[in-house]
mmCIF file of C-alpha atoms in Angstrom:
data_model
loop_
_atom_site.group_PDB
_atom_site.id
_atom_site.type_symbol
_atom_site.label_atom_id
_atom_site.label_comp_id
_atom_site.label_asym_id
_atom_site.label_seq_id
_atom_site.Cartn_x
_atom_site.Cartn_y
_atom_site.Cartn_z
ATOM 1 C CA MET A 13 -27.078 -1.700 14.651
ATOM 2 C CA SER A 14 -28.151 -4.643 12.517
ATOM 3 C CA THR A 15 -25.870 -7.656 12.451
ATOM 4 C CA PRO A 16 -25.168 -9.031 8.638
ATOM 5 C CA GLU A 17 -27.363 -11.878 9.416
ATOM 6 C CA VAL A 18 -30.402 -9.547 10.044
ATOM 7 C CA ALA A 19 -29.264 -7.150 7.103
ATOM 8 C CA ALA A 20 -29.100 -10.239 4.835
ATOM 9 C CA GLY A 21 -32.643 -11.627 6.019
ATOM 10 C CA ALA A 22 -34.110 -8.301 5.064
ATOM 11 C CA MET A 23 -33.112 -8.434 1.489
ATOM 12 C CA THR A 24 -35.154 -9.896 -1.286
ATOM 13 C CA PRO A 25 -33.704 -12.668 -3.248
ATOM 14 C CA ARG A 26 -32.805 -10.299 -6.114
ATOM 15 C CA GLN A 27 -30.801 -8.095 -3.823
ATOM 16 C CA LEU A 28 -29.057 -11.166 -2.167
ATOM 17 C CA ALA A 29 -28.145 -12.288 -5.757
ATOM 18 C CA ARG A 30 -26.901 -8.842 -6.596
ATOM 19 C CA GLU A 31 -24.714 -8.710 -3.540
ATOM 20 C CA ARG A 32 -23.093 -12.195 -4.204
ATOM 21 C CA THR A 33 -22.145 -11.266 -7.764
ATOM 22 C CA LYS A 34 -20.607 -7.963 -6.492
ATOM 23 C CA ARG A 35 -18.580 -9.965 -3.838
ATOM 24 C CA GLU A 36 -17.385 -12.221 -6.708
ATOM 25 C CA LEU A 37 -16.600 -9.461 -9.225
ATOM 26 C CA LEU A 38 -14.556 -7.892 -6.191
ATOM 27 C CA SER A 39 -12.827 -11.263 -5.315
ATOM 28 C CA VAL A 40 -11.822 -11.563 -9.028
ATOM 29 C CA ALA A 41 -10.557 -8.014 -9.163
ATOM 30 C CA ARG A 42 -8.408 -8.426 -6.136
ATOM 31 C CA ARG A 43 -6.798 -11.551 -7.735
ATOM 32 C CA HIS A 44 -6.309 -9.565 -11.234
ATOM 33 C CA LEU A 45 -4.876 -6.746 -9.222
ATOM 34 C CA ARG A 46 -2.186 -9.244 -7.954
ATOM 35 C CA GLU A 47 -1.530 -10.939 -11.389
ATOM 36 C CA VAL A 48 -1.627 -7.633 -13.735
ATOM 37 C CA GLY A 49 -1.455 -4.551 -11.619
ATOM 38 C CA PRO A 50 -4.087 -1.848 -11.227
ATOM 39 C CA ALA A 51 -3.250 -0.162 -14.501
ATOM 40 C CA ALA A 52 -3.859 -3.322 -16.620
ATOM 41 C CA LEU A 53 -7.289 -4.249 -14.590
ATOM 42 C CA SER A 54 -9.922 -4.707 -17.265
ATOM 43 C CA LEU A 55 -13.707 -4.804 -16.143
ATOM 44 C CA ARG A 56 -14.191 -6.876 -19.334
ATOM 45 C CA ALA A 57 -11.849 -9.616 -18.353
ATOM 46 C CA ILE A 58 -13.333 -9.531 -14.631
ATOM 47 C CA ALA A 59 -16.794 -9.898 -16.080
ATOM 48 C CA ARG A 60 -15.543 -12.769 -18.441
ATOM 49 C CA GLU A 61 -14.342 -14.782 -15.591
ATOM 50 C CA CYS A 62 -17.283 -14.400 -13.463
ATOM 51 C CA GLY A 63 -19.730 -15.576 -16.500
ATOM 52 C CA LEU A 64 -21.166 -12.191 -17.328
ATOM 53 C CA VAL A 65 -21.230 -10.221 -20.626
ATOM 54 C CA SER A 66 -18.859 -7.221 -20.255
ATOM 55 C CA SER A 67 -22.006 -4.682 -20.386
ATOM 56 C CA ALA A 68 -23.548 -6.422 -17.193
ATOM 57 C CA VAL A 69 -20.536 -5.173 -14.899
ATOM 58 C CA TYR A 70 -21.529 -1.798 -15.303
ATOM 59 C CA ARG A 71 -24.536 -2.526 -13.039
ATOM 60 C CA TYR A 72 -22.296 -2.695 -10.185
ATOM 61 C CA PHE A 73 -19.320 -0.614 -11.270
ATOM 62 C CA GLU A 74 -19.975 2.308 -13.420
ATOM 63 C CA SER A 75 -16.301 2.205 -14.592
ATOM 64 C CA ARG A 76 -13.077 0.979 -14.074
ATOM 65 C CA ASP A 77 -12.199 3.899 -11.895
ATOM 66 C CA ALA A 78 -15.251 3.252 -9.613
ATOM 67 C CA LEU A 79 -13.903 -0.199 -9.215
ATOM 68 C CA LEU A 80 -10.286 1.028 -8.533
ATOM 69 C CA THR A 81 -11.693 3.409 -5.851
ATOM 70 C CA VAL A 82 -13.383 0.430 -3.948
ATOM 71 C CA LEU A 83 -10.383 -1.361 -4.181
ATOM 72 C CA ILE A 84 -8.221 1.577 -2.700
ATOM 73 C CA LEU A 85 -10.703 2.004 -0.147
ATOM 74 C CA GLU A 86 -10.438 -1.492 0.877
ATOM 75 C CA ALA A 87 -6.609 -1.306 1.231
ATOM 76 C CA TYR A 88 -6.486 2.054 2.946
ATOM 77 C CA ASP A 89 -9.004 0.900 5.482
ATOM 78 C CA ASP A 90 -7.421 -2.533 6.040
ATOM 79 C CA LEU A 91 -4.224 -0.886 6.683
ATOM 80 C CA GLY A 92 -5.911 1.729 8.883
ATOM 81 C CA VAL A 93 -7.814 -0.944 11.158
ATOM 82 C CA HIS A 94 -4.404 -2.930 11.353
ATOM 83 C CA ALA A 95 -2.386 0.102 12.601
ATOM 84 C CA GLU A 96 -5.236 1.310 15.028
ATOM 85 C CA ALA A 97 -5.512 -2.238 16.552
ATOM 86 C CA ALA A 98 -1.788 -2.334 17.223
ATOM 87 C CA GLU A 99 -1.543 1.021 18.653
ATOM 88 C CA ARG A 100 -4.579 0.434 20.881
ATOM 89 C CA LEU A 101 -2.980 -2.628 22.626
ATOM 90 C CA VAL A 102 -0.047 -0.297 24.071
ATOM 91 C CA ASP A 103 -0.489 1.434 27.298
ATOM 92 C CA ARG A 104 -1.583 5.140 26.610
ATOM 93 C CA GLY A 105 1.225 6.590 28.348
ATOM 94 C CA ASP A 106 3.996 4.618 26.683
ATOM 95 C CA LEU A 107 4.320 7.238 23.795
ATOM 96 C CA GLY A 108 7.535 5.610 22.230
ATOM 97 C CA GLN A 109 5.849 2.024 22.175
ATOM 98 C CA ARG A 110 2.584 3.338 20.739
ATOM 99 C CA PHE A 111 4.639 4.925 17.741
ATOM 100 C CA ALA A 112 6.834 1.799 17.582
ATOM 101 C CA ARG A 113 3.860 -0.696 17.353
ATOM 102 C CA THR A 114 2.213 1.344 14.708
ATOM 103 C CA ALA A 115 5.199 1.797 12.393
ATOM 104 C CA GLN A 116 5.878 -1.943 12.682
ATOM 105 C CA GLU A 117 2.439 -2.647 11.876
ATOM 106 C CA MET A 118 2.802 -0.662 8.842
ATOM 107 C CA ARG A 119 5.798 -2.500 7.738
ATOM 108 C CA ALA A 120 3.962 -6.053 8.365
ATOM 109 C CA TRP A 121 0.703 -5.343 6.455
ATOM 110 C CA ALA A 122 2.724 -3.965 3.488
ATOM 111 C CA LEU A 123 4.988 -7.158 3.295
ATOM 112 C CA LYS A 124 1.698 -9.424 3.925
ATOM 113 C CA ASN A 125 -0.157 -7.490 1.343
ATOM 114 C CA PRO A 126 2.245 -5.848 -1.344
ATOM 115 C CA HIS A 127 -0.051 -5.646 -4.189
ATOM 116 C CA GLN A 128 -2.518 -3.786 -1.857
ATOM 117 C CA TYR A 129 0.408 -1.630 -0.636
ATOM 118 C CA ALA A 130 1.610 -1.142 -4.339
ATOM 119 C CA LEU A 131 -1.844 0.064 -5.166
ATOM 120 C CA ILE A 132 -2.191 2.823 -2.696
ATOM 121 C CA TYR A 133 1.700 3.827 -2.339
ATOM 122 C CA GLY A 134 3.054 2.802 -5.697
ATOM 123 C CA SER A 135 2.964 4.400 -8.975
ATOM 124 C CA PRO A 136 -0.117 6.477 -9.928
ATOM 125 C CA VAL A 137 -2.524 4.567 -12.250
ATOM 126 C CA PRO A 138 -2.432 6.372 -15.700
ATOM 127 C CA GLY A 139 -5.628 8.265 -16.233
ATOM 128 C CA TYR A 140 -6.900 7.562 -12.736
ATOM 129 C CA ALA A 141 -7.612 10.258 -10.158
ATOM 130 C CA ALA A 142 -8.602 9.449 -6.681
ATOM 131 C CA PRO A 143 -11.920 10.950 -5.433
ATOM 132 C CA GLN A 144 -12.379 13.050 -2.227
ATOM 133 C CA ILE A 145 -14.028 9.950 -0.718
ATOM 134 C CA THR A 146 -10.633 8.329 -0.394
ATOM 135 C CA VAL A 147 -9.134 11.094 1.851
ATOM 136 C CA PRO A 148 -10.607 9.767 5.256
ATOM 137 C CA SER A 149 -9.406 6.413 4.763
ATOM 138 C CA ALA A 150 -6.048 7.525 3.457
ATOM 139 C CA ALA A 151 -5.520 9.510 6.685
ATOM 140 C CA ARG A 152 -6.237 6.760 8.854
ATOM 141 C CA VAL A 153 -2.560 5.699 9.770
ATOM 142 C CA GLY A 154 -1.520 9.370 10.011
ATOM 143 C CA THR A 155 -4.341 10.158 12.322
ATOM 144 C CA VAL A 156 -2.804 7.482 14.549
ATOM 145 C CA LEU A 157 0.770 8.685 14.398
ATOM 146 C CA PHE A 158 -0.433 12.233 14.812
ATOM 147 C CA GLY A 159 -2.688 11.365 17.778
ATOM 148 C CA ILE A 160 0.264 10.072 19.450
ATOM 149 C CA LEU A 161 2.409 13.270 18.656
ATOM 150 C CA GLY A 162 -0.717 15.396 20.122
ATOM 151 C CA ASP A 163 -0.716 13.344 23.140
ATOM 152 C CA ALA A 164 3.183 13.921 23.520
ATOM 153 C CA TYR A 165 2.958 17.703 23.196
ATOM 154 C CA ALA A 166 -0.039 17.662 25.543
ATOM 155 C CA SER A 167 2.010 15.865 27.980
ATOM 156 C CA GLY A 168 4.876 18.388 27.846
ATOM 157 C CA VAL A 169 7.216 16.325 25.319
ATOM 158 C CA ARG A 170 9.063 19.182 23.146
ATOM 159 C CA PRO A 171 11.157 17.820 20.141
ATOM 160 C CA LEU A 172 14.049 19.969 18.954
ATOM 161 C CA VAL A 173 13.102 22.495 16.485
ATOM 162 C CA THR A 174 15.754 23.651 14.230
ATOM 163 C CA PRO A 175 15.512 26.715 12.323
ATOM 164 C CA ALA A 176 15.230 24.854 9.209
ATOM 165 C CA LEU A 177 12.146 22.839 10.768
ATOM 166 C CA ARG A 178 10.617 26.174 11.938
ATOM 167 C CA GLU A 179 10.890 27.240 8.261
ATOM 168 C CA ALA A 180 9.186 24.102 7.040
ATOM 169 C CA GLY A 181 6.152 24.512 9.349
ATOM 170 C CA GLY A 182 4.283 26.665 6.765
ATOM 171 C CA ALA A 183 4.220 23.850 4.348
ATOM 172 C CA VAL A 184 2.020 21.611 6.433
ATOM 173 C CA SER A 185 -0.188 24.703 7.611
ATOM 174 C CA GLN A 186 -3.383 22.990 5.897
ATOM 175 C CA LEU A 187 -2.619 19.392 7.592
ATOM 176 C CA GLN A 188 -2.064 21.220 10.790
ATOM 177 C CA ARG A 189 -5.441 23.157 10.850
ATOM 178 C CA ASP A 190 -7.495 20.267 9.524
ATOM 179 C CA TYR A 191 -6.031 17.461 11.673
ATOM 180 C CA CYS A 192 -3.990 18.623 14.470
ATOM 181 C CA PRO A 193 -4.628 22.312 15.365
ATOM 182 C CA GLU A 194 -3.216 21.554 18.951
ATOM 183 C CA ILE A 195 0.172 20.890 17.548
ATOM 184 C CA PRO A 196 2.682 23.625 16.268
ATOM 185 C CA GLU A 197 3.378 23.687 12.444
ATOM 186 C CA PRO A 198 7.109 22.837 12.910
ATOM 187 C CA VAL A 199 5.980 19.826 15.141
ATOM 188 C CA VAL A 200 3.497 18.759 12.576
ATOM 189 C CA ALA A 201 6.332 19.119 9.892
ATOM 190 C CA LEU A 202 8.326 16.603 11.860
ATOM 191 C CA GLY A 203 5.694 14.221 12.001
ATOM 192 C CA VAL A 204 5.034 14.329 8.416
ATOM 193 C CA GLU A 205 8.947 13.721 7.664
ATOM 194 C CA SER A 206 8.807 10.654 10.124
ATOM 195 C CA TRP A 207 5.663 9.226 8.332
ATOM 196 C CA VAL A 208 7.330 9.736 4.801
ATOM 197 C CA ARG A 209 10.614 8.267 6.289
ATOM 198 C CA LEU A 210 8.953 5.008 7.338
ATOM 199 C CA HIS A 211 6.903 4.629 4.088
ATOM 200 C CA GLY A 212 10.222 5.479 2.125
ATOM 201 C CA ALA A 213 12.022 2.322 3.929
ATOM 202 C CA ILE A 214 8.890 -0.007 3.606
ATOM 203 C CA SER A 215 8.359 1.174 -0.241
ATOM 204 C CA PHE A 216 12.183 0.109 -0.782
ATOM 205 C CA GLU A 217 11.723 -3.301 0.817
ATOM 206 C CA VAL A 218 8.288 -4.094 -0.942
ATOM 207 C CA PHE A 219 9.474 -2.719 -4.249
ATOM 208 C CA GLY A 220 12.819 -4.865 -3.985
ATOM 209 C CA GLN A 221 15.057 -1.694 -4.053
ATOM 210 C CA PHE A 222 17.002 -3.198 -1.036
ATOM 211 C CA ASN A 223 18.329 -6.001 -3.216
ATOM 212 C CA GLN A 224 22.118 -6.473 -2.711
ATOM 213 C CA MET A 225 22.069 -3.347 -0.634
ATOM 214 C CA VAL A 226 20.626 -3.993 2.709
ATOM 215 C CA ALA A 227 20.868 -7.611 3.964
ATOM 216 C CA SER A 228 18.323 -7.272 6.931
ATOM 217 C CA PRO A 229 15.400 -4.584 6.366
ATOM 218 C CA GLY A 230 13.976 -5.444 9.711
ATOM 219 C CA ASP A 231 17.149 -4.142 11.476
ATOM 220 C CA LEU A 232 17.329 -1.172 9.334
ATOM 221 C CA TYR A 233 13.541 -0.289 10.075
ATOM 222 C CA ALA A 234 13.998 -0.769 13.664
ATOM 223 C CA PHE A 235 16.909 1.682 13.398
ATOM 224 C CA ILE A 236 14.786 4.223 11.665
ATOM 225 C CA ILE A 237 12.090 3.782 14.149
ATOM 226 C CA ASP A 238 14.493 4.470 17.112
ATOM 227 C CA GLU A 239 15.942 7.322 15.016
ATOM 228 C CA GLU A 240 12.262 8.955 14.849
ATOM 229 C CA LEU A 241 11.563 8.206 18.446
ATOM 230 C CA ALA A 242 14.631 10.256 19.643
ATOM 231 C CA ARG A 243 13.829 13.100 16.984
ATOM 232 C CA LEU A 244 10.262 13.373 18.355
ATOM 233 C CA GLY A 245 11.389 13.311 22.024
ATOM 234 C CA PHE A 246 9.928 9.736 22.898
ATOM 235 C CA GLY A 247 13.367 7.781 23.397
ATOM 236 C CA GLY A 248 14.257 4.680 21.711
ATOM 237 C CA GLY A 249 12.735 1.123 21.887
ATOM 238 C CA ALA A 250 11.851 -0.564 18.535
ATOM 239 C CA GLU A 251 12.558 -4.142 18.119
ATOM 240 C CA SER A 252 13.904 -5.511 15.164
ATOM 241 C CA ASP A 253 12.152 -8.624 14.093
ATOM 242 C CA GLY A 254 15.041 -9.876 11.946
ATOM 243 C CA GLY A 255 13.593 -8.954 8.698
ATOM 244 C CA THR A 256 10.250 -10.873 8.439
ATOM 245 C CA PRO A 257 6.911 -9.400 8.816
#
């Protein structure tokens, strides 16, 4: 595989200039994302700040939606990289800690990158429809969590499957077929519920919904992780961080 230095050395001066401009446009776009939010992101404003006429930016991004897609992919992939790295540091046989470390890294990343988190898990951007190419990146964290669930099921761990959960299994049949066919549908449904519950707590914290309601979101999140570990059959063991990422 070529190194970035070799790849850069193989570029013409024109190609290098184009890459520099594209990086600058993305850097400004990330700052505008923090300042005005995704719905108000403007290619014209970004181009103006970079010293380009508005038409020039379309050589790099064919539309605002194309730029949003790049930013969305960056966010999903950065979260995925952090979750994957955290989970890999844990002994493969320690299923509970693998789940807990992944969950804690999800929250830590969100608190450190609230604007990126809002882009991918907040309100939909009016008029924007995410293309299919975002699906693999969006699935990275789920792949980690369902990988743990699959290892658990293969090792004989059996969560309690209630009649209601068994009935809910059919709702996740496509997910089960595409990503984890080795796990029964009701257990996949339980995994989805856990994933949603984690993101629900993270979203409440990132978007300020815990204000004057929960004094220590970190303690509450640790409790939620322990509850999920028990329901999944892994046992407890999440540690609170006192409310900070």
